Amino acid sequence: MTEKKQFTLPLGSQAPNFNLKATDEKNYQLSDFDSAKLLVLFFTCNHCPYVINSDEITRKTVEKYKDRGVDFIAINSNSETTYPEDSFQNMIERMKQYHFPWTYLHDSSQGIALAYGALRTPHFFVFDDKRRLIYTGRAVDSPREPLKITVNDLEDAIEDYLHERPIKKPLTNPIGCNVKWKGKDKHWMPDDACDLT
């Protein structure tokens, strides 16, 4: 009997390469971030309330670690036919308005979302200096209601790595809206996208 393939990238996997356009109109690939000792890649979008309400929490995390060799990449893979707010032009406008301190990439084909197994917005993936996956899941336990946050699993994983400790909790369930897939109902999830933990 063939073992069922896990939808989301398993821990220990190498980061899949990408070549995507950013809101600065430049194209980026994985090797453009080779100098980072730790790479945080997260799937996000323009409209999701879980994203909108936690973007400033993510900003604080980026600012906390940007001088410690940690780079942050955001990717919007949502279908704009499902949510027109998630168009590339609206990504550009949102970056102009908020000046987020990360590179914001557009995955128009959704191929990178499939390669990583992105489930929700936001969904975080943390890669070590060899670009092996050491953490995936949520950033915080209450992205939609920041006043209720009790834990920041993303920062905990980053701290463990930077202090050369084993990652205490390498896997959590992402919390947010489903990725919006082309040609699918807006609430569709892959059959093999079960809870990660």
PDB file of N, CA, C and O in Angstrom, residues 106-176:
ATOM      1  N   HIS A 106       4.495  37.742  -5.331  1.00  0.00           N
ATOM      2  CA  HIS A 106       3.213  37.315  -5.900  1.00  0.00           C
ATOM      3  C   HIS A 106       3.367  35.964  -6.587  1.00  0.00           C
ATOM      4  O   HIS A 106       4.134  35.825  -7.542  1.00  0.00           O
ATOM      5  N   ASP A 107       2.633  34.982  -6.110  1.00  0.00           N
ATOM      6  CA  ASP A 107       2.638  33.626  -6.657  1.00  0.00           C
ATOM      7  C   ASP A 107       1.378  33.459  -7.512  1.00  0.00           C
ATOM      8  O   ASP A 107       0.419  32.803  -7.114  1.00  0.00           O
ATOM      9  N   SER A 108       1.381  34.072  -8.690  1.00  0.00           N
ATOM     10  CA  SER A 108       0.165  34.114  -9.509  1.00  0.00           C
ATOM     11  C   SER A 108      -0.274  32.737  -9.996  1.00  0.00           C
ATOM     12  O   SER A 108      -1.461  32.480 -10.168  1.00  0.00           O
ATOM     13  N   SER A 109       0.679  31.818 -10.202  1.00  0.00           N
ATOM     14  CA  SER A 109       0.329  30.478 -10.686  1.00  0.00           C
ATOM     15  C   SER A 109      -0.116  29.549  -9.559  1.00  0.00           C
ATOM     16  O   SER A 109      -0.654  28.479  -9.817  1.00  0.00           O
ATOM     17  N   GLN A 110       0.158  29.928  -8.320  1.00  0.00           N
ATOM     18  CA  GLN A 110      -0.091  29.131  -7.112  1.00  0.00           C
ATOM     19  C   GLN A 110       0.833  27.914  -7.019  1.00  0.00           C
ATOM     20  O   GLN A 110       0.689  27.088  -6.131  1.00  0.00           O
ATOM     21  N   GLY A 111       1.815  27.832  -7.914  1.00  0.00           N
ATOM     22  CA  GLY A 111       2.742  26.707  -7.888  1.00  0.00           C
ATOM     23  C   GLY A 111       3.610  26.660  -6.640  1.00  0.00           C
ATOM     24  O   GLY A 111       3.947  25.581  -6.148  1.00  0.00           O
ATOM     25  N   ILE A 112       3.968  27.830  -6.123  1.00  0.00           N
ATOM     26  CA  ILE A 112       4.815  27.852  -4.917  1.00  0.00           C
ATOM     27  C   ILE A 112       3.995  27.495  -3.681  1.00  0.00           C
ATOM     28  O   ILE A 112       4.481  26.793  -2.793  1.00  0.00           O
ATOM     29  N   ALA A 113       2.749  27.924  -3.649  1.00  0.00           N
ATOM     30  CA  ALA A 113       1.865  27.518  -2.545  1.00  0.00           C
ATOM     31  C   ALA A 113       1.718  25.997  -2.520  1.00  0.00           C
ATOM     32  O   ALA A 113       1.709  25.383  -1.443  1.00  0.00           O
ATOM     33  N   LEU A 114       1.633  25.386  -3.690  1.00  0.00           N
ATOM     34  CA  LEU A 114       1.540  23.922  -3.761  1.00  0.00           C
ATOM     35  C   LEU A 114       2.858  23.269  -3.356  1.00  0.00           C
ATOM     36  O   LEU A 114       2.871  22.249  -2.660  1.00  0.00           O
ATOM     37  N   ALA A 115       3.981  23.854  -3.778  1.00  0.00           N
ATOM     38  CA  ALA A 115       5.292  23.284  -3.449  1.00  0.00           C
ATOM     39  C   ALA A 115       5.542  23.283  -1.939  1.00  0.00           C
ATOM     40  O   ALA A 115       6.127  22.341  -1.393  1.00  0.00           O
ATOM     41  N   TYR A 116       5.096  24.336  -1.278  1.00  0.00           N
ATOM     42  CA  TYR A 116       5.288  24.439   0.170  1.00  0.00           C
ATOM     43  C   TYR A 116       4.137  23.797   0.947  1.00  0.00           C
ATOM     44  O   TYR A 116       4.295  23.479   2.123  1.00  0.00           O
ATOM     45  N   GLY A 117       2.998  23.658   0.308  1.00  0.00           N
ATOM     46  CA  GLY A 117       1.840  23.126   1.012  1.00  0.00           C
ATOM     47  C   GLY A 117       1.219  24.165   1.925  1.00  0.00           C
ATOM     48  O   GLY A 117       0.879  23.888   3.072  1.00  0.00           O
ATOM     49  N   ALA A 118       1.079  25.380   1.404  1.00  0.00           N
ATOM     50  CA  ALA A 118       0.471  26.452   2.208  1.00  0.00           C
ATOM     51  C   ALA A 118      -0.988  26.130   2.461  1.00  0.00           C
ATOM     52  O   ALA A 118      -1.719  25.777   1.533  1.00  0.00           O
ATOM     53  N   LEU A 119      -1.408  26.259   3.698  1.00  0.00           N
ATOM     54  CA  LEU A 119      -2.783  25.932   4.081  1.00  0.00           C
ATOM     55  C   LEU A 119      -3.639  27.163   4.326  1.00  0.00           C
ATOM     56  O   LEU A 119      -4.785  27.212   3.902  1.00  0.00           O
ATOM     57  N   ARG A 120      -3.067  28.119   5.031  1.00  0.00           N
ATOM     58  CA  ARG A 120      -3.865  29.259   5.477  1.00  0.00           C
ATOM     59  C   ARG A 120      -3.072  30.551   5.322  1.00  0.00           C
ATOM     60  O   ARG A 120      -1.876  30.533   5.037  1.00  0.00           O
ATOM     61  N   THR A 121      -3.769  31.657   5.519  1.00  0.00           N
ATOM     62  CA  THR A 121      -3.093  32.952   5.587  1.00  0.00           C
ATOM     63  C   THR A 121      -3.354  33.531   6.977  1.00  0.00           C
ATOM     64  O   THR A 121      -4.515  33.746   7.320  1.00  0.00           O
ATOM     65  N   PRO A 122      -2.288  33.695   7.758  1.00  0.00           N
ATOM     66  CA  PRO A 122      -0.884  33.409   7.438  1.00  0.00           C
ATOM     67  C   PRO A 122      -0.478  31.971   7.776  1.00  0.00           C
ATOM     68  O   PRO A 122      -1.067  31.335   8.646  1.00  0.00           O
ATOM     69  N   HIS A 123       0.545  31.478   7.087  1.00  0.00           N
ATOM     70  CA  HIS A 123       1.158  30.175   7.365  1.00  0.00           C
ATOM     71  C   HIS A 123       2.667  30.377   7.246  1.00  0.00           C
ATOM     72  O   HIS A 123       3.157  30.788   6.195  1.00  0.00           O
ATOM     73  N   PHE A 124       3.388  30.099   8.329  1.00  0.00           N
ATOM     74  CA  PHE A 124       4.823  30.400   8.435  1.00  0.00           C
ATOM     75  C   PHE A 124       5.676  29.149   8.255  1.00  0.00           C
ATOM     76  O   PHE A 124       5.340  28.072   8.750  1.00  0.00           O
ATOM     77  N   PHE A 125       6.815  29.327   7.560  1.00  0.00           N
ATOM     78  CA  PHE A 125       7.817  28.276   7.364  1.00  0.00           C
ATOM     79  C   PHE A 125       9.170  28.880   7.718  1.00  0.00           C
ATOM     80  O   PHE A 125       9.549  29.917   7.177  1.00  0.00           O
ATOM     81  N   VAL A 126       9.922  28.220   8.601  1.00  0.00           N
ATOM     82  CA  VAL A 126      11.237  28.727   9.034  1.00  0.00           C
ATOM     83  C   VAL A 126      12.313  27.735   8.594  1.00  0.00           C
ATOM     84  O   VAL A 126      12.229  26.536   8.903  1.00  0.00           O
ATOM     85  N   PHE A 127      13.327  28.267   7.892  1.00  0.00           N
ATOM     86  CA  PHE A 127      14.406  27.435   7.346  1.00  0.00           C
ATOM     87  C   PHE A 127      15.748  27.845   7.943  1.00  0.00           C
ATOM     88  O   PHE A 127      16.042  29.042   8.058  1.00  0.00           O
ATOM     89  N   ASP A 128      16.557  26.847   8.291  1.00  0.00           N
ATOM     90  CA  ASP A 128      17.871  27.121   8.882  1.00  0.00           C
ATOM     91  C   ASP A 128      18.875  27.566   7.807  1.00  0.00           C
ATOM     92  O   ASP A 128      18.502  27.800   6.657  1.00  0.00           O
ATOM     93  N   ASP A 129      20.145  27.670   8.185  1.00  0.00           N
ATOM     94  CA  ASP A 129      21.153  28.179   7.259  1.00  0.00           C
ATOM     95  C   ASP A 129      21.416  27.243   6.085  1.00  0.00           C
ATOM     96  O   ASP A 129      21.962  27.652   5.058  1.00  0.00           O
ATOM     97  N   LYS A 130      21.007  25.977   6.218  1.00  0.00           N
ATOM     98  CA  LYS A 130      21.108  25.015   5.109  1.00  0.00           C
ATOM     99  C   LYS A 130      19.776  24.924   4.365  1.00  0.00           C
ATOM    100  O   LYS A 130      19.613  24.096   3.482  1.00  0.00           O
ATOM    101  N   ARG A 131      18.843  25.773   4.751  1.00  0.00           N
ATOM    102  CA  ARG A 131      17.491  25.858   4.171  1.00  0.00           C
ATOM    103  C   ARG A 131      16.692  24.575   4.355  1.00  0.00           C
ATOM    104  O   ARG A 131      15.922  24.165   3.494  1.00  0.00           O
ATOM    105  N   ARG A 132      16.872  23.983   5.546  1.00  0.00           N
ATOM    106  CA  ARG A 132      16.029  22.870   5.961  1.00  0.00           C
ATOM    107  C   ARG A 132      14.918  23.422   6.839  1.00  0.00           C
ATOM    108  O   ARG A 132      15.146  24.318   7.666  1.00  0.00           O
ATOM    109  N   LEU A 133      13.723  22.866   6.691  1.00  0.00           N
ATOM    110  CA  LEU A 133      12.565  23.339   7.444  1.00  0.00           C
ATOM    111  C   LEU A 133      12.673  22.918   8.902  1.00  0.00           C
ATOM    112  O   LEU A 133      12.742  21.720   9.217  1.00  0.00           O
ATOM    113  N   ILE A 134      12.693  23.919   9.796  1.00  0.00           N
ATOM    114  CA  ILE A 134      12.815  23.616  11.225  1.00  0.00           C
ATOM    115  C   ILE A 134      11.563  24.004  12.012  1.00  0.00           C
ATOM    116  O   ILE A 134      11.403  23.611  13.165  1.00  0.00           O
ATOM    117  N   TYR A 135      10.681  24.790  11.397  1.00  0.00           N
ATOM    118  CA  TYR A 135       9.421  25.152  12.058  1.00  0.00           C
ATOM    119  C   TYR A 135       8.383  25.464  10.995  1.00  0.00           C
ATOM    120  O   TYR A 135       8.677  26.117   9.986  1.00  0.00           O
ATOM    121  N   THR A 136       7.150  25.030  11.229  1.00  0.00           N
ATOM    122  CA  THR A 136       6.046  25.444  10.380  1.00  0.00           C
ATOM    123  C   THR A 136       4.755  25.509  11.190  1.00  0.00           C
ATOM    124  O   THR A 136       4.562  24.741  12.125  1.00  0.00           O
ATOM    125  N   GLY A 137       3.904  26.475  10.802  1.00  0.00           N
ATOM    126  CA  GLY A 137       2.622  26.634  11.477  1.00  0.00           C
ATOM    127  C   GLY A 137       2.263  28.092  11.685  1.00  0.00           C
ATOM    128  O   GLY A 137       2.461  28.917  10.801  1.00  0.00           O
ATOM    129  N   ARG A 138       1.773  28.390  12.862  1.00  0.00           N
ATOM    130  CA  ARG A 138       1.312  29.746  13.183  1.00  0.00           C
ATOM    131  C   ARG A 138       2.469  30.590  13.701  1.00  0.00           C
ATOM    132  O   ARG A 138       3.528  30.061  14.078  1.00  0.00           O
ATOM    133  N   ALA A 139       2.245  31.896  13.745  1.00  0.00           N
ATOM    134  CA  ALA A 139       3.170  32.772  14.459  1.00  0.00           C
ATOM    135  C   ALA A 139       2.704  32.899  15.903  1.00  0.00           C
ATOM    136  O   ALA A 139       3.442  32.614  16.842  1.00  0.00           O
ATOM    137  N   VAL A 140       1.446  33.304  16.072  1.00  0.00           N
ATOM    138  CA  VAL A 140       0.875  33.511  17.405  1.00  0.00           C
ATOM    139  C   VAL A 140      -0.420  32.717  17.533  1.00  0.00           C
ATOM    140  O   VAL A 140      -0.985  32.257  16.542  1.00  0.00           O
ATOM    141  N   ASP A 141      -0.900  32.588  18.775  1.00  0.00           N
ATOM    142  CA  ASP A 141      -2.081  31.762  19.014  1.00  0.00           C
ATOM    143  C   ASP A 141      -3.401  32.505  18.825  1.00  0.00           C
ATOM    144  O   ASP A 141      -4.464  31.889  18.885  1.00  0.00           O
ATOM    145  N   SER A 142      -3.347  33.806  18.579  1.00  0.00           N
ATOM    146  CA  SER A 142      -4.586  34.565  18.372  1.00  0.00           C
ATOM    147  C   SER A 142      -4.356  35.692  17.362  1.00  0.00           C
ATOM    148  O   SER A 142      -4.430  36.873  17.717  1.00  0.00           O
ATOM    149  N   PRO A 143      -4.112  35.334  16.080  1.00  0.00           N
ATOM    150  CA  PRO A 143      -3.793  36.379  15.107  1.00  0.00           C
ATOM    151  C   PRO A 143      -4.947  37.324  14.810  1.00  0.00           C
ATOM    152  O   PRO A 143      -4.720  38.477  14.440  1.00  0.00           O
ATOM    153  N   ARG A 144      -6.170  36.866  14.979  1.00  0.00           N
ATOM    154  CA  ARG A 144      -7.314  37.734  14.672  1.00  0.00           C
ATOM    155  C   ARG A 144      -7.619  38.699  15.811  1.00  0.00           C
ATOM    156  O   ARG A 144      -8.164  39.779  15.587  1.00  0.00           O
ATOM    157  N   GLU A 145      -7.264  38.293  17.037  1.00  0.00           N
ATOM    158  CA  GLU A 145      -7.508  39.135  18.210  1.00  0.00           C
ATOM    159  C   GLU A 145      -6.207  39.264  18.999  1.00  0.00           C
ATOM    160  O   GLU A 145      -5.979  38.537  19.966  1.00  0.00           O
ATOM    161  N   PRO A 146      -5.337  40.187  18.577  1.00  0.00           N
ATOM    162  CA  PRO A 146      -4.001  40.299  19.175  1.00  0.00           C
ATOM    163  C   PRO A 146      -3.985  40.494  20.689  1.00  0.00           C
ATOM    164  O   PRO A 146      -3.022  40.088  21.347  1.00  0.00           O
ATOM    165  N   LEU A 147      -5.032  41.113  21.243  1.00  0.00           N
ATOM    166  CA  LEU A 147      -5.057  41.312  22.697  1.00  0.00           C
ATOM    167  C   LEU A 147      -5.162  39.997  23.459  1.00  0.00           C
ATOM    168  O   LEU A 147      -4.896  39.948  24.659  1.00  0.00           O
ATOM    169  N   LYS A 148      -5.526  38.928  22.762  1.00  0.00           N
ATOM    170  CA  LYS A 148      -5.668  37.611  23.400  1.00  0.00           C
ATOM    171  C   LYS A 148      -4.437  36.729  23.190  1.00  0.00           C
ATOM    172  O   LYS A 148      -4.433  35.567  23.594  1.00  0.00           O
ATOM    173  N   ILE A 149      -3.397  37.254  22.563  1.00  0.00           N
ATOM    174  CA  ILE A 149      -2.191  36.451  22.318  1.00  0.00           C
ATOM    175  C   ILE A 149      -1.537  36.067  23.639  1.00  0.00           C
ATOM    176  O   ILE A 149      -1.323  36.908  24.513  1.00  0.00           O
ATOM    177  N   THR A 150      -1.233  34.777  23.784  1.00  0.00           N
ATOM    178  CA  THR A 150      -0.526  34.307  24.978  1.00  0.00           C
ATOM    179  C   THR A 150       0.840  33.711  24.639  1.00  0.00           C
ATOM    180  O   THR A 150       1.671  33.525  25.526  1.00  0.00           O
ATOM    181  N   VAL A 151       1.055  33.383  23.351  1.00  0.00           N
ATOM    182  CA  VAL A 151       2.320  32.756  22.960  1.00  0.00           C
ATOM    183  C   VAL A 151       2.666  33.190  21.539  1.00  0.00           C
ATOM    184  O   VAL A 151       1.785  33.410  20.708  1.00  0.00           O
ATOM    185  N   ASN A 152       3.978  33.334  21.292  1.00  0.00           N
ATOM    186  CA  ASN A 152       4.470  33.613  19.938  1.00  0.00           C
ATOM    187  C   ASN A 152       5.386  32.457  19.555  1.00  0.00           C
ATOM    188  O   ASN A 152       6.571  32.448  19.852  1.00  0.00           O
ATOM    189  N   ASP A 153       4.799  31.444  18.924  1.00  0.00           N
ATOM    190  CA  ASP A 153       5.551  30.241  18.570  1.00  0.00           C
ATOM    191  C   ASP A 153       6.642  30.524  17.547  1.00  0.00           C
ATOM    192  O   ASP A 153       7.687  29.868  17.552  1.00  0.00           O
ATOM    193  N   LEU A 154       6.411  31.484  16.674  1.00  0.00           N
ATOM    194  CA  LEU A 154       7.420  31.843  15.680  1.00  0.00           C
ATOM    195  C   LEU A 154       8.662  32.393  16.364  1.00  0.00           C
ATOM    196  O   LEU A 154       9.786  31.950  16.088  1.00  0.00           O
ATOM    197  N   GLU A 155       8.486  33.339  17.257  1.00  0.00           N
ATOM    198  CA  GLU A 155       9.642  33.905  17.963  1.00  0.00           C
ATOM    199  C   GLU A 155      10.319  32.862  18.839  1.00  0.00           C
ATOM    200  O   GLU A 155      11.547  32.856  18.962  1.00  0.00           O
ATOM    201  N   ASP A 156       9.533  31.985  19.449  1.00  0.00           N
ATOM    202  CA  ASP A 156      10.132  30.920  20.273  1.00  0.00           C
ATOM    203  C   ASP A 156      11.046  30.042  19.423  1.00  0.00           C
ATOM    204  O   ASP A 156      12.152  29.684  19.844  1.00  0.00           O
ATOM    205  N   ALA A 157      10.591  29.700  18.201  1.00  0.00           N
ATOM    206  CA  ALA A 157      11.405  28.863  17.314  1.00  0.00           C
ATOM    207  C   ALA A 157      12.660  29.601  16.872  1.00  0.00           C
ATOM    208  O   ALA A 157      13.759  29.016  16.837  1.00  0.00           O
ATOM    209  N   ILE A 158      12.525  30.881  16.555  1.00  0.00           N
ATOM    210  CA  ILE A 158      13.685  31.680  16.151  1.00  0.00           C
ATOM    211  C   ILE A 158      14.698  31.763  17.285  1.00  0.00           C
ATOM    212  O   ILE A 158      15.909  31.589  17.084  1.00  0.00           O
ATOM    213  N   GLU A 159      14.215  32.014  18.491  1.00  0.00           N
ATOM    214  CA  GLU A 159      15.107  32.107  19.655  1.00  0.00           C
ATOM    215  C   GLU A 159      15.828  30.783  19.896  1.00  0.00           C
ATOM    216  O   GLU A 159      17.040  30.767  20.166  1.00  0.00           O
ATOM    217  N   ASP A 160      15.098  29.682  19.805  1.00  0.00           N
ATOM    218  CA  ASP A 160      15.742  28.374  19.993  1.00  0.00           C
ATOM    219  C   ASP A 160      16.872  28.189  18.995  1.00  0.00           C
ATOM    220  O   ASP A 160      17.976  27.768  19.349  1.00  0.00           O
ATOM    221  N   TYR A 161      16.613  28.516  17.739  1.00  0.00           N
ATOM    222  CA  TYR A 161      17.630  28.320  16.707  1.00  0.00           C
ATOM    223  C   TYR A 161      18.831  29.239  16.935  1.00  0.00           C
ATOM    224  O   TYR A 161      19.983  28.783  16.873  1.00  0.00           O
ATOM    225  N   LEU A 162      18.577  30.510  17.193  1.00  0.00           N
ATOM    226  CA  LEU A 162      19.679  31.459  17.361  1.00  0.00           C
ATOM    227  C   LEU A 162      20.526  31.143  18.590  1.00  0.00           C
ATOM    228  O   LEU A 162      21.712  31.490  18.639  1.00  0.00           O
ATOM    229  N   HIS A 163      19.924  30.486  19.571  1.00  0.00           N
ATOM    230  CA  HIS A 163      20.673  30.084  20.768  1.00  0.00           C
ATOM    231  C   HIS A 163      21.159  28.635  20.678  1.00  0.00           C
ATOM    232  O   HIS A 163      21.587  28.059  21.677  1.00  0.00           O
ATOM    233  N   GLU A 164      21.069  28.075  19.468  1.00  0.00           N
ATOM    234  CA  GLU A 164      21.578  26.727  19.184  1.00  0.00           C
ATOM    235  C   GLU A 164      20.948  25.670  20.082  1.00  0.00           C
ATOM    236  O   GLU A 164      21.600  24.731  20.537  1.00  0.00           O
ATOM    237  N   ARG A 165      19.640  25.842  20.318  1.00  0.00           N
ATOM    238  CA  ARG A 165      18.880  24.857  21.084  1.00  0.00           C
ATOM    239  C   ARG A 165      17.973  24.084  20.129  1.00  0.00           C
ATOM    240  O   ARG A 165      17.577  24.607  19.080  1.00  0.00           O
ATOM    241  N   PRO A 166      17.585  22.863  20.494  1.00  0.00           N
ATOM    242  CA  PRO A 166      16.575  22.160  19.698  1.00  0.00           C
ATOM    243  C   PRO A 166      15.275  22.972  19.706  1.00  0.00           C
ATOM    244  O   PRO A 166      14.945  23.606  20.710  1.00  0.00           O
ATOM    245  N   ILE A 167      14.555  22.958  18.588  1.00  0.00           N
ATOM    246  CA  ILE A 167      13.287  23.684  18.516  1.00  0.00           C
ATOM    247  C   ILE A 167      12.283  22.950  19.394  1.00  0.00           C
ATOM    248  O   ILE A 167      11.936  21.792  19.123  1.00  0.00           O
ATOM    249  N   LYS A 168      11.824  23.609  20.447  1.00  0.00           N
ATOM    250  CA  LYS A 168      10.932  22.946  21.407  1.00  0.00           C
ATOM    251  C   LYS A 168       9.607  22.533  20.791  1.00  0.00           C
ATOM    252  O   LYS A 168       9.084  21.466  21.066  1.00  0.00           O
ATOM    253  N   LYS A 169       9.057  23.394  19.956  1.00  0.00           N
ATOM    254  CA  LYS A 169       7.768  23.091  19.326  1.00  0.00           C
ATOM    255  C   LYS A 169       7.909  23.392  17.830  1.00  0.00           C
ATOM    256  O   LYS A 169       7.591  24.483  17.376  1.00  0.00           O
ATOM    257  N   PRO A 170       8.355  22.415  17.033  1.00  0.00           N
ATOM    258  CA  PRO A 170       8.627  22.680  15.620  1.00  0.00           C
ATOM    259  C   PRO A 170       7.393  22.683  14.720  1.00  0.00           C
ATOM    260  O   PRO A 170       7.477  23.104  13.575  1.00  0.00           O
ATOM    261  N   LEU A 171       6.261  22.231  15.250  1.00  0.00           N
ATOM    262  CA  LEU A 171       5.065  22.078  14.429  1.00  0.00           C
ATOM    263  C   LEU A 171       3.834  22.575  15.175  1.00  0.00           C
ATOM    264  O   LEU A 171       3.563  22.134  16.294  1.00  0.00           O
ATOM    265  N   THR A 172       3.126  23.521  14.564  1.00  0.00           N
ATOM    266  CA  THR A 172       1.850  23.986  15.103  1.00  0.00           C
ATOM    267  C   THR A 172       0.870  24.094  13.935  1.00  0.00           C
ATOM    268  O   THR A 172       1.271  24.053  12.773  1.00  0.00           O
ATOM    269  N   ASN A 173      -0.394  24.223  14.237  1.00  0.00           N
ATOM    270  CA  ASN A 173      -1.387  24.408  13.184  1.00  0.00           C
ATOM    271  C   ASN A 173      -1.485  25.887  12.826  1.00  0.00           C
ATOM    272  O   ASN A 173      -1.658  26.720  13.709  1.00  0.00           O
ATOM    273  N   PRO A 174      -1.381  26.218  11.532  1.00  0.00           N
ATOM    274  CA  PRO A 174      -1.584  27.619  11.150  1.00  0.00           C
ATOM    275  C   PRO A 174      -3.018  28.039  11.446  1.00  0.00           C
ATOM    276  O   PRO A 174      -3.940  27.223  11.347  1.00  0.00           O
ATOM    277  N   ILE A 175      -3.180  29.301  11.817  1.00  0.00           N
ATOM    278  CA  ILE A 175      -4.512  29.839  12.134  1.00  0.00           C
ATOM    279  C   ILE A 175      -4.790  30.970  11.155  1.00  0.00           C
ATOM    280  O   ILE A 175      -4.028  31.933  11.074  1.00  0.00           O
ATOM    281  N   GLY A 176      -5.887  30.865  10.408  1.00  0.00           N
ATOM    282  CA  GLY A 176      -6.219  31.920   9.469  1.00  0.00           C
ATOM    283  C   GLY A 176      -7.247  31.467   8.457  1.00  0.00           C
ATOM    284  O   GLY A 176      -7.888  30.429   8.616  1.00  0.00           O
TER     285      GLY A 176
END
